[in-house]
Short mmCIF file of C-alpha atoms in Angstrom, two decimals:
data_model
loop_
_atom_site.label_atom_id
_atom_site.label_comp_id
_atom_site.label_asym_id
_atom_site.label_seq_id
_atom_site.Cartn_x
_atom_site.Cartn_y
_atom_site.Cartn_z
CA UNK V 429 -35.35 4.18 -24.73
CA UNK V 430 -34.20 1.84 -21.96
CA UNK V 431 -34.26 4.75 -19.54
CA UNK V 432 -37.76 5.79 -20.57
CA UNK V 433 -36.57 9.08 -22.08
CA UNK V 434 -37.09 8.37 -25.78
CA UNK V 435 -40.58 6.99 -26.37
CA UNK V 436 -41.20 4.79 -29.41
CA UNK V 437 -43.41 7.36 -31.12
CA UNK V 438 -40.44 9.77 -31.26
CA UNK V 439 -37.95 7.20 -32.61
CA UNK V 440 -38.53 8.06 -36.31
CA UNK V 441 -37.88 11.75 -35.66
CA UNK V 442 -34.81 10.93 -33.57
CA UNK V 443 -33.39 8.91 -36.47
CA UNK V 444 -34.37 11.30 -39.26
CA UNK V 445 -33.49 14.67 -37.69
CA UNK V 446 -29.94 14.67 -36.29
CA UNK V 447 -28.89 17.45 -33.93
CA UNK V 448 -25.70 17.86 -35.95
CA UNK V 449 -27.67 19.35 -38.87
CA UNK V 450 -28.58 22.34 -36.70
CA UNK V 451 -25.25 23.10 -35.03
CA UNK V 452 -22.81 25.79 -36.21
CA UNK V 453 -19.21 25.05 -37.15
CA UNK V 454 -17.95 26.38 -33.80
CA UNK V 455 -19.65 24.95 -30.72
CA UNK V 456 -19.04 24.88 -26.98
CA UNK V 457 -20.23 21.49 -25.71
CA UNK V 458 -20.19 20.78 -22.00
CA UNK V 459 -17.39 18.36 -21.21
CA UNK V 460 -18.68 16.18 -18.37
CA UNK V 461 -15.21 15.08 -17.26
CA UNK V 462 -13.72 18.57 -17.31
CA UNK V 463 -16.85 20.11 -15.81
CA UNK V 464 -16.89 23.05 -18.21
CA UNK V 465 -17.75 24.13 -21.74
CA UNK V 466 -15.00 23.64 -24.32
CA UNK V 467 -14.63 25.12 -27.81
CA UNK V 468 -14.76 22.61 -30.66
CA UNK V 469 -14.34 23.59 -34.30
CA UNK V 470 -15.65 21.42 -37.14
CA UNK V 471 -12.83 22.64 -39.39
CA UNK V 472 -10.05 21.96 -36.90
CA UNK V 473 -11.32 18.74 -35.29
CA UNK V 474 -14.21 17.22 -37.26
CA UNK V 475 -14.15 13.94 -35.31
CA UNK V 476 -14.49 15.68 -31.94
CA UNK V 477 -17.19 17.96 -33.36
CA UNK V 478 -19.21 14.99 -34.61
CA UNK V 479 -18.71 13.13 -31.34
CA UNK V 480 -20.03 16.02 -29.27
CA UNK V 481 -22.86 16.69 -31.71
CA UNK V 482 -24.13 13.15 -31.10
CA UNK V 483 -23.38 13.07 -27.37
CA UNK V 484 -25.95 13.51 -24.61
CA UNK V 485 -24.51 16.86 -23.51
CA UNK V 486 -25.74 20.45 -23.85
CA UNK V 487 -24.01 22.50 -26.54
CA UNK V 488 -23.69 26.27 -26.19
CA UNK V 489 -24.04 28.08 -29.51
CA UNK V 490 -24.06 31.71 -28.33
CA UNK V 491 -22.52 33.66 -25.44
CA UNK V 492 -23.43 37.06 -24.02
CA UNK V 493 -26.40 37.71 -26.33
CA UNK V 494 -24.14 37.60 -29.37
CA UNK V 495 -21.58 40.17 -28.20
CA UNK V 496 -19.00 37.44 -27.66
CA UNK V 497 -16.28 36.70 -30.20
CA UNK V 498 -13.44 34.17 -30.31
CA UNK V 499 -13.19 30.62 -29.06
CA UNK V 500 -12.78 31.20 -25.32
CA UNK V 501 -16.17 30.78 -23.59
CA UNK V 502 -17.94 34.02 -22.76
CA UNK V 503 -19.40 35.15 -19.45
CA UNK V 504 -22.94 33.83 -19.86
CA UNK V 505 -24.37 31.23 -22.27
CA UNK V 506 -27.40 32.71 -24.02
CA UNK V 507 -28.38 30.12 -26.64
CA UNK V 508 -27.77 26.42 -26.95
CA UNK V 509 -28.86 23.00 -28.12
CA UNK V 510 -30.10 21.08 -25.09
CA UNK V 511 -29.12 17.57 -24.09
CA UNK V 512 -30.98 15.11 -26.34
CA UNK V 513 -32.23 13.24 -23.27
CA UNK V 514 -33.84 16.45 -21.96
CA UNK V 515 -35.26 17.32 -25.39
CA UNK V 516 -36.97 13.97 -25.84
CA UNK V 517 -38.17 13.81 -22.24
CA UNK V 518 -39.94 17.15 -22.72
CA UNK V 519 -41.31 16.10 -26.11
CA UNK V 520 -42.66 12.96 -24.46
CA UNK V 521 -44.31 15.14 -21.79
CA UNK V 522 -45.82 17.33 -24.52
CA UNK V 523 -47.87 14.34 -25.72
CA UNK V 524 -48.48 15.52 -29.29
CA UNK V 525 -50.96 13.79 -31.59
CA UNK V 526 -51.48 13.89 -35.38
CA UNK V 527 -53.00 17.20 -36.42
CA UNK V 528 -51.90 19.08 -33.32
CA UNK V 529 -50.68 22.65 -33.73
CA UNK V 530 -47.68 23.56 -31.58
CA UNK V 531 -46.19 26.87 -30.49
CA UNK V 532 -42.57 26.69 -29.38
CA UNK V 533 -41.03 29.46 -27.28
CA UNK V 534 -37.28 29.68 -27.96
CA UNK V 535 -36.19 28.49 -31.40
CA UNK V 536 -32.51 28.22 -30.52
CA UNK V 537 -30.80 26.18 -33.22
CA UNK V 538 -34.12 25.05 -34.70
CA UNK V 539 -33.58 21.37 -33.86
CA UNK V 540 -36.53 21.04 -31.49
CA UNK V 541 -38.86 22.71 -34.01
CA UNK V 542 -37.55 20.36 -36.71
CA UNK V 543 -38.32 17.31 -34.59
CA UNK V 544 -41.87 18.57 -34.07
CA UNK V 545 -42.26 19.42 -37.76
CA UNK V 546 -41.04 15.98 -38.84
CA UNK V 547 -43.84 14.45 -36.83
CA UNK V 548 -46.64 17.00 -37.24
CA UNK V 549 -45.82 18.79 -40.50
CA UNK V 550 -44.23 22.19 -40.92
CA UNK V 551 -47.59 24.00 -41.18
CA UNK V 552 -48.46 22.88 -37.66
CA UNK V 553 -45.40 24.29 -35.90
CA UNK V 554 -44.53 27.92 -35.09
CA UNK V 555 -41.43 28.88 -33.12
CA UNK V 556 -40.70 32.27 -31.54
CA UNK V 557 -37.17 33.52 -30.89
CA UNK V 558 -36.28 36.79 -29.12
CA UNK V 559 -32.77 37.08 -30.58
CA UNK V 560 -32.89 38.26 -34.19
CA UNK V 561 -29.57 36.65 -35.18
CA UNK V 562 -30.49 33.34 -33.55
CA UNK V 563 -33.90 33.43 -35.26
CA UNK V 564 -32.29 34.01 -38.66
CA UNK V 565 -29.83 31.15 -38.15
CA UNK V 566 -32.59 28.77 -37.07
CA UNK V 567 -34.71 29.78 -40.06
CA UNK V 568 -31.86 29.05 -42.48
CA UNK V 569 -31.09 25.71 -40.83
CA UNK V 570 -34.74 24.61 -41.01
CA UNK V 571 -35.04 25.64 -44.64
CA UNK V 572 -31.77 23.92 -45.57
CA UNK V 573 -32.88 20.72 -43.86
CA UNK V 574 -36.17 20.78 -45.71
CA UNK V 575 -38.48 21.58 -42.79
CA UNK V 576 -39.27 25.30 -43.27
CA UNK V 577 -41.04 25.95 -40.00
CA UNK V 578 -42.29 29.50 -39.46
CA UNK V 579 -39.73 31.25 -37.24
CA UNK V 580 -41.02 34.45 -35.67
CA UNK V 581 -38.61 37.03 -34.27
CA UNK V 582 -40.30 38.36 -31.14
CA UNK V 583 -40.78 38.23 -27.39
CA UNK V 584 -41.88 34.71 -26.55
CA UNK V 585 -43.56 35.86 -23.33
CA UNK V 586 -46.31 37.26 -25.55
CA UNK V 587 -46.73 34.01 -27.43
CA UNK V 588 -47.89 34.37 -31.03
CA UNK V 589 -51.61 35.18 -31.10
CA UNK V 590 -51.79 35.21 -34.91
CA UNK V 591 -51.51 31.42 -34.92
CA UNK V 592 -53.73 30.68 -31.92
CA UNK V 593 -55.34 28.58 -30.65
CA UNK V 594 -52.66 25.93 -30.22
CA UNK V 595 -53.05 22.37 -28.99
CA UNK V 596 -49.64 22.43 -27.33
CA UNK V 597 -47.15 25.07 -26.18
CA UNK V 598 -43.59 24.17 -25.26
CA UNK V 599 -40.87 26.46 -23.90
CA UNK V 600 -37.17 25.76 -24.26
CA UNK V 601 -36.17 28.43 -21.75
CA UNK V 602 -36.52 28.61 -17.98
CA UNK V 603 -39.39 30.60 -16.47
CA UNK V 604 -40.05 32.28 -13.18
CA UNK V 605 -43.61 33.14 -14.19
CA UNK V 606 -45.74 31.40 -16.82
CA UNK V 607 -47.13 34.15 -19.07
CA UNK V 608 -50.92 34.12 -18.97
CA UNK V 609 -50.86 34.87 -22.70
CA UNK V 610 -49.86 31.25 -23.22
CA UNK V 611 -52.94 30.03 -21.37
CA UNK V 612 -55.10 32.30 -23.50
CA UNK V 613 -53.51 31.02 -26.71
CA UNK V 614 -53.77 27.31 -25.82
CA UNK V 615 -57.12 25.61 -26.40
CA UNK V 616 -59.13 24.18 -23.47
CA UNK V 617 -57.71 20.76 -22.69
CA UNK V 618 -54.41 21.69 -24.35
CA UNK V 619 -51.05 21.30 -22.68
CA UNK V 620 -48.23 23.68 -21.78
CA UNK V 621 -44.79 22.20 -21.06
CA UNK V 622 -42.16 24.56 -19.69
CA UNK V 623 -39.14 24.58 -17.35
CA UNK V 624 -40.18 26.57 -14.27
CA UNK V 625 -38.42 27.54 -11.08
CA UNK V 626 -38.18 30.16 -8.36
CA UNK V 627 -35.78 33.02 -7.70
CA UNK V 628 -34.20 30.88 -4.96
CA UNK V 629 -31.71 29.39 -7.45
CA UNK V 630 -31.07 28.61 -11.10
CA UNK V 631 -32.71 25.19 -11.10
CA UNK V 632 -36.02 24.43 -12.80
CA UNK V 633 -38.50 21.59 -13.03
CA UNK V 634 -40.62 20.74 -16.06
CA UNK V 635 -44.17 21.97 -15.52
CA UNK V 636 -46.89 20.02 -17.35
CA UNK V 637 -49.98 22.19 -17.29
CA UNK V 638 -53.40 21.37 -18.73
CA UNK V 639 -55.67 24.24 -19.72
CA UNK V 640 -59.05 24.09 -17.99
CA UNK V 641 -62.29 23.47 -19.85
CA UNK V 642 -63.28 27.12 -19.55
CA UNK V 643 -59.86 28.23 -20.76
CA UNK V 644 -59.37 30.47 -17.72
CA UNK V 645 -56.52 28.61 -16.03
CA UNK V 646 -53.86 25.93 -16.47
CA UNK V 647 -52.70 23.49 -13.82
CA UNK V 648 -50.60 20.38 -13.40
CA UNK V 649 -47.75 18.57 -11.67
CA UNK V 650 -44.05 19.08 -12.21
CA UNK V 651 -41.96 16.37 -13.79
CA UNK V 652 -38.18 16.02 -13.84
CA UNK V 653 -35.70 18.64 -12.57
CA UNK V 654 -33.78 20.53 -15.28
CA UNK V 655 -31.86 23.76 -15.72
CA UNK V 656 -32.43 26.05 -18.69
CA UNK V 657 -31.27 29.48 -19.78
CA UNK V 658 -33.92 31.89 -18.59
CA UNK V 659 -36.51 33.69 -20.71
CA UNK V 660 -34.74 36.98 -21.40
CA UNK V 661 -37.55 39.14 -20.06
CA UNK V 662 -37.40 37.14 -16.79
CA UNK V 663 -33.66 37.01 -16.21
CA UNK V 664 -32.86 37.78 -12.58
CA UNK V 665 -30.89 40.89 -11.75
CA UNK V 666 -27.58 40.16 -10.01
CA UNK V 667 -27.56 40.37 -6.23
CA UNK V 668 -25.03 42.94 -4.97
CA UNK V 669 -23.87 41.76 -1.56
CA UNK V 670 -22.68 45.18 -0.40
CA UNK V 671 -26.16 46.62 -0.88
CA UNK V 672 -27.42 44.19 1.76
CA UNK V 673 -24.58 43.77 4.23
CA UNK V 674 -23.15 47.24 4.72
CA UNK V 675 -21.01 46.29 7.71
CA UNK V 676 -20.44 42.71 8.85
CA UNK V 677 -22.56 39.72 9.78
CA UNK V 678 -22.24 40.71 13.44
CA UNK V 679 -24.67 43.53 12.64
CA UNK V 680 -27.39 40.90 12.33
CA UNK V 681 -29.31 39.04 15.01
CA UNK V 682 -27.35 35.90 15.94
CA UNK V 683 -28.63 32.40 16.58
CA UNK V 684 -27.58 28.84 15.69
CA UNK V 685 -28.88 25.72 13.98
CA UNK V 686 -28.28 22.01 14.13
CA UNK V 687 -29.37 21.54 10.52
CA UNK V 688 -26.47 20.05 8.54
CA UNK V 689 -24.66 21.88 5.77
CA UNK V 690 -25.71 19.32 3.16
CA UNK V 691 -29.36 20.33 3.48
CA UNK V 692 -28.51 23.66 1.87
CA UNK V 693 -25.40 22.96 -0.20
CA UNK V 694 -26.07 19.63 -1.93
CA UNK V 695 -26.44 18.97 -5.64
CA UNK V 696 -28.51 21.65 -7.37
CA UNK V 697 -31.21 19.15 -8.42
CA UNK V 698 -31.87 17.82 -4.92
CA UNK V 699 -35.57 18.16 -3.98
CA UNK V 700 -34.91 20.33 -0.92
CA UNK V 701 -33.79 23.29 -3.04
CA UNK V 702 -36.96 23.22 -5.11
CA UNK V 703 -39.12 22.97 -1.99
CA UNK V 704 -37.34 25.81 -0.20
CA UNK V 705 -37.74 28.01 -3.24
CA UNK V 706 -41.48 27.41 -3.24
CA UNK V 707 -41.83 28.11 0.48
CA UNK V 708 -39.46 31.10 0.76
CA UNK V 709 -40.64 33.42 -2.03
CA UNK V 710 -38.77 36.39 -3.47
CA UNK V 711 -35.48 35.19 -2.08
CA UNK V 712 -32.10 34.30 -3.59
CA UNK V 713 -29.86 31.69 -1.98
CA UNK V 714 -26.13 31.82 -2.68
CA UNK V 715 -23.75 29.09 -1.56
CA UNK V 716 -20.18 30.33 -1.16
CA UNK V 717 -17.00 28.30 -1.63
CA UNK V 718 -15.73 26.26 1.28
CA UNK V 719 -12.50 27.50 2.86
CA UNK V 720 -10.61 25.94 5.76
CA UNK V 721 -13.62 23.84 6.74
CA UNK V 722 -16.08 26.75 6.73
CA UNK V 723 -18.77 27.59 4.22
CA UNK V 724 -21.26 30.50 4.41
CA UNK V 725 -24.70 30.22 2.82
CA UNK V 726 -26.47 33.51 2.15
CA UNK V 727 -30.13 34.42 1.67
CA UNK V 728 -31.06 37.77 0.11
CA UNK V 729 -34.58 39.21 0.03
CA UNK V 730 -35.58 40.47 -3.41
CA UNK V 731 -38.29 42.91 -2.29
CA UNK V 732 -36.26 44.62 0.45
CA UNK V 733 -32.74 44.45 1.90
CA UNK V 734 -33.33 41.57 4.31
CA UNK V 735 -30.49 39.06 4.50
CA UNK V 736 -29.39 35.99 6.41
CA UNK V 737 -26.17 34.01 6.66
CA UNK V 738 -25.54 30.53 8.04
CA UNK V 739 -21.87 29.73 8.63
CA UNK V 740 -21.35 25.97 8.50
CA UNK V 741 -18.14 24.59 9.98
CA UNK V 742 -17.04 20.97 9.93
CA UNK V 743 -17.95 19.24 13.19
CA UNK V 744 -19.71 22.25 14.71
CA UNK V 745 -23.23 23.65 14.96
CA UNK V 746 -23.71 26.44 12.46
CA UNK V 747 -23.91 30.06 13.55
CA UNK V 748 -26.64 32.12 11.94
CA UNK V 749 -27.13 35.87 11.48
CA UNK V 750 -30.11 37.65 9.96
CA UNK V 751 -31.23 41.23 9.49
CA UNK V 752 -34.02 43.25 7.91
CA UNK V 753 -37.82 43.30 7.84
CA UNK V 754 -37.91 39.60 6.92
CA UNK V 755 -36.24 36.94 9.03
CA UNK V 756 -35.05 34.90 6.07
CA UNK V 757 -33.30 32.24 8.12
CA UNK V 758 -36.44 31.68 10.17
CA UNK V 759 -38.37 31.33 6.91
CA UNK V 760 -35.83 28.90 5.46
CA UNK V 761 -35.73 26.82 8.64
CA UNK V 762 -39.55 26.71 8.80
CA UNK V 763 -39.71 25.73 5.13
CA UNK V 764 -37.22 22.92 5.71
CA UNK V 765 -39.23 21.66 8.68
CA UNK V 766 -42.43 21.81 6.57
CA UNK V 767 -40.71 19.78 3.83
CA UNK V 768 -39.44 17.15 6.29
CA UNK V 769 -42.83 16.76 7.94
CA UNK V 770 -44.39 15.96 4.55
CA UNK V 771 -41.95 13.17 3.77
CA UNK V 772 -39.25 15.16 1.94
CA UNK V 773 -41.23 15.23 -1.34
CA UNK V 774 -39.54 15.51 -4.71
CA UNK V 775 -40.55 18.03 -7.34
CA UNK V 776 -42.99 15.55 -8.92
CA UNK V 777 -45.33 15.87 -5.92
CA UNK V 778 -45.55 19.62 -6.37
CA UNK V 779 -47.76 21.38 -8.88
CA UNK V 780 -48.51 24.80 -10.32
CA UNK V 781 -51.72 26.62 -11.23
CA UNK V 782 -51.73 29.70 -13.49
CA UNK V 783 -54.69 32.12 -13.52
CA UNK V 784 -55.21 35.76 -14.52
CA UNK V 785 -54.44 36.63 -10.89
CA UNK V 786 -51.02 34.95 -10.92
CA UNK V 787 -49.42 31.65 -9.97
CA UNK V 788 -50.02 29.30 -7.06
CA UNK V 789 -47.99 26.25 -6.06
CA UNK V 790 -49.28 23.19 -4.26
CA UNK V 791 -48.24 19.85 -2.85
CA UNK V 792 -50.34 16.85 -3.96
CA UNK V 793 -53.64 18.81 -3.98
CA UNK V 794 -54.36 21.98 -6.02
CA UNK V 795 -56.99 22.96 -3.46
CA UNK V 796 -54.26 23.54 -0.85
CA UNK V 797 -52.13 26.12 -2.65
CA UNK V 798 -50.10 29.24 -1.93
CA UNK V 799 -48.90 32.14 -4.11
CA UNK V 800 -45.44 31.97 -5.68
#
C-alpha cells in the first residue's frame, strides 16, 4: 500500500484470499538472491513453502506445457502465479466497480479469478484457460476455496462470446497482438488490461485500453513494465542464427557507431528497449554474453533474412555489420535517435489503439500513430 500497488479497495480481497490456497504442493518460486527458480515441496519443507507462497515473487507451477516431470526446473515455464505486487497493480488498473462482469484470459492457478470473485461475486467472473490440465486444477481450487468461478477450457484469444458483453477484460499472459474479439466482447466504455509487447524482446508493458463509444476500437496508454508468459497462440518461434548468417559477419556491410553498449544491453525493463521495439517492427534483438571485453548484439528480421550485428568492445567504438533487404542497424540507430529527440520517454508516454484493421502505437497523441 505504501508503494501505491495495493489500493484500499482491494485490501479485503488481499486479506481474505491468500495465494497459498491456490498453489500446488510442489512449486518453483523465483529466488531473487540466487537469480533462478528453485523447487520447494510443501511436504519436505513446509516453512520454506509457506514463506515463498507469501513472498512477492513469481511462482512457476508448470513447465513445458505439462510434459515436465521431477523437481529440476524444465526448459520453459508455461504456467505460474504472478508476483502479488504485479497482480494487485493490474487489478488496480482494471478499475472494477460493483456489478461489473469480468472476463479473465489465463486462469493459471485460479488466484486472480478468486480475488475478482471475492469482490464482484462468482457469477460476474469468467476465466478462460487454454491448458486443459491447468483449467481443471484451477476449477478444483476455486471450488474448494468456496468461490466456484466458471472456468472455461479454450483459446483465450477468442474470448468467451457466450458471456459477453463484459465491463472489463484482463489478460494474465503477454500479448504481441490484442485480439479484436476482446474489443467486440467488451462494452463501449469498458476497459481491457493486458501485458503487451513487441517481438523485439520478451518484455511487456501493461496496456490499459478503453473501448470507444461506438464499440469499434479500444485505445489507451501503457502503464508499468512487466514480463509475462506469452499467450500460447502468439508465442514467438525461435530464431535460428544459421538461417540468417550463413557465413560470417564479414559478409555484411560494415560500419561503426559511437552509441554505447548500455543503450542496447541494459536491464530488460529500461524504456529504450520498449521504444526500439515499437519503432523497429518485426525484429528480434538478442544480446549475447560478454567475453573478454566484447559483446555482440544481434538483430534478426522476422519477415525476411535480414540481420545486423553490433560488436561492442570496452573502450572502443563498436563495429557494425548488416545484411539483407532491411538495414536493421540503420533502423535501430534511427529509432534510438528518435527516442532521444523526444526526451527518452518511458513506456507510460506510449499508447496503443486496436481496430479491425490492426494495431497502432503512438507517443503522447493517438492522432500521431504508426502500425505495430
